[in-house]
């Protein structure tokens, strides 16, 4: 089954937050919406969760009772324990304490020993795992997680992505937003947003393959007028029509290069 | 140092609500205090159920009022007048309503002056014979506690949910806005009710505040008042982005109620314009109900007006709060949304 949005447009606070955005979220797969701050990631998440309606376009989502959601701010109650947080969500979904689902989720998220700890006293990684557990609890058809990895250390991020793979494995369509481009590699489908526009969409592989023209590396700043950007202590030089400037060594673009090139192309057509 | 001063000024300029509070509030307080802060009673309503005895001139500040009642005690119980003259005996007796402290004191002062001028009249203070300040203040203070819990604490509770992102979490959970609304305010309702019982019991034990009326009637008044205050709390929360703003707004609703509800300054002593603000405030009516029930033992019929006005205010404020809360929890689901089968 597939959920998503077709040509979704919405204005928020006098600004076009999304402009004709298409998105597919498929059962058993993870779709990652990647973008910088203000790109429209949270707006996509909130629309898919049912918190916002677009001005135009079509939204395809499951019944509201079958959507799991983790808001950007976390969505856990800091002054309730881990178990109390889960119990509350469970009772709202009509899941009894004897169903075994809570213990199962505590085990899956590695929070078995933290059941009696206050959510506010957990580390960032543990708190995010709790938030994901709360979103997973009713076995929703679609789970929307808004920046679950922001602020986490690399180990916690890795663990959390492992958890998301498990959620998808349970037969849920998972939509994750993130500002970390390297996380796109872990998703089945990627949508890169820039100022409310879709810059690139597809698998990480297909996005990489879509790079137009040639990319080169130089050790010094290129001459003015040549599209370029800094990566570490070298410079990337982009020749959209091919034909790299002299001194530039050809290189294969990574996902970051593709996104930067697409953003440059959109802003300076 | 100048950099620090300039930074603070810039921040202050952008925090419009705090700036307005710093500039407007002193002006508002000055006007309110100027027109409302007066203990001078200029009018004492006096009733003559058996007719005004011949030769009894009414000195200032007495003003005669008509009444259908024949029992002077009932006249005071129903709040129809501040003083009722019983002239059925050989010597007229002036019954003074002690639940209105400053009015009672002004009446007694006027009778003392009249007696010195050769017009002796026997006086008897009812409901609060010692003219005890705490007896008059405690019923209203119970209302203030309800106001504090209902408006300030409730608004903070809802704003905290929004700041933590849990209000969005609630919005997507299979709970109706009604479930969330009622579930959110019910605990505050219980705490406020418990607080009120504690305040009244403490007032009774420590300050000998009497309780002459029906506890159920007071409970009804408190219930209606709580609806207004809880509604105010939720309304404040829907227009506040953070807890600081909620506290500011809650204080802006609390302060006028303390000053203009008749809790401290008699409403009759205030300038007309300020007095009418007082008539729009829920604490004004709870104060009348609480004093009426506790001190005067007023029956239901005597309190229909403040109960009715409180119910009207409750309907408006609570209704607005429900609408705003629903809008926040159940955003528009537009026609372009399809529920995938």
Short mmCIF file of C-alpha atoms in Angstrom, two decimals, chain A residues 1 3 46 49-55 57-65 69 71 73-77 88-89 92-93 134, chain B residues 160-175 184 328-341:
data_model
loop_
_atom_site.label_atom_id
_atom_site.label_comp_id
_atom_site.label_asym_id
_atom_site.label_seq_id
_atom_site.Cartn_x
_atom_site.Cartn_y
_atom_site.Cartn_z
CA UNK A 1 0.00 0.00 0.00
CA UNK A 3 0.47 6.80 0.94
CA UNK A 46 2.52 17.58 9.80
CA UNK A 49 0.16 13.20 10.20
CA UNK A 50 -3.13 15.04 9.60
CA UNK A 51 -2.24 18.18 11.53
CA UNK A 52 -2.32 20.41 8.47
CA UNK A 53 -4.28 20.38 5.25
CA UNK A 54 -2.72 21.65 2.01
CA UNK A 55 -4.09 24.63 0.10
CA UNK A 57 -3.02 19.02 -4.05
CA UNK A 58 -4.07 15.62 -2.82
CA UNK A 59 -3.02 13.81 0.33
CA UNK A 60 -3.27 10.06 0.63
CA UNK A 61 -2.99 8.85 4.17
CA UNK A 62 -4.49 6.08 6.31
CA UNK A 63 -7.35 6.58 8.72
CA UNK A 64 -6.24 8.97 11.49
CA UNK A 65 -6.36 6.14 14.07
CA UNK A 69 3.44 10.35 14.82
CA UNK A 71 6.51 15.56 16.48
CA UNK A 73 9.68 18.55 19.71
CA UNK A 74 9.65 14.91 20.77
CA UNK A 75 6.12 14.38 21.96
CA UNK A 76 6.99 12.52 25.15
CA UNK A 77 5.67 13.67 28.50
CA UNK A 88 -1.17 6.45 28.12
CA UNK A 89 -0.76 6.04 24.37
CA UNK A 92 -5.87 6.01 24.03
CA UNK A 93 -5.65 3.34 21.32
CA UNK A 134 5.03 5.52 21.21
CA UNK B 160 3.51 23.34 28.58
CA UNK B 161 1.90 20.66 26.41
CA UNK B 162 2.29 22.85 23.35
CA UNK B 163 5.93 23.72 24.08
CA UNK B 164 6.82 20.06 24.61
CA UNK B 165 5.13 19.09 21.35
CA UNK B 166 2.76 16.83 23.23
CA UNK B 167 -0.31 18.82 22.18
CA UNK B 168 0.46 17.74 18.60
CA UNK B 169 0.87 14.21 19.88
CA UNK B 170 -2.58 14.44 21.49
CA UNK B 171 -4.02 15.87 18.27
CA UNK B 172 -3.07 12.80 16.25
CA UNK B 173 -4.07 10.27 18.91
CA UNK B 174 -7.54 8.77 18.62
CA UNK B 175 -8.93 11.10 21.26
CA UNK B 184 -7.04 18.19 30.64
CA UNK B 328 -6.05 23.84 17.75
CA UNK B 329 -6.52 20.11 18.22
CA UNK B 330 -8.52 19.34 15.12
CA UNK B 331 -7.01 21.44 12.32
CA UNK B 332 -8.98 21.75 9.10
CA UNK B 333 -8.95 18.52 7.20
CA UNK B 334 -9.57 19.82 3.73
CA UNK B 335 -11.43 18.20 0.96
CA UNK B 336 -8.25 17.32 -0.94
CA UNK B 337 -7.41 14.73 1.72
CA UNK B 338 -8.20 11.15 0.83
CA UNK B 339 -8.25 8.37 3.36
CA UNK B 340 -6.40 5.53 1.68
CA UNK B 341 -8.41 2.32 1.84
#
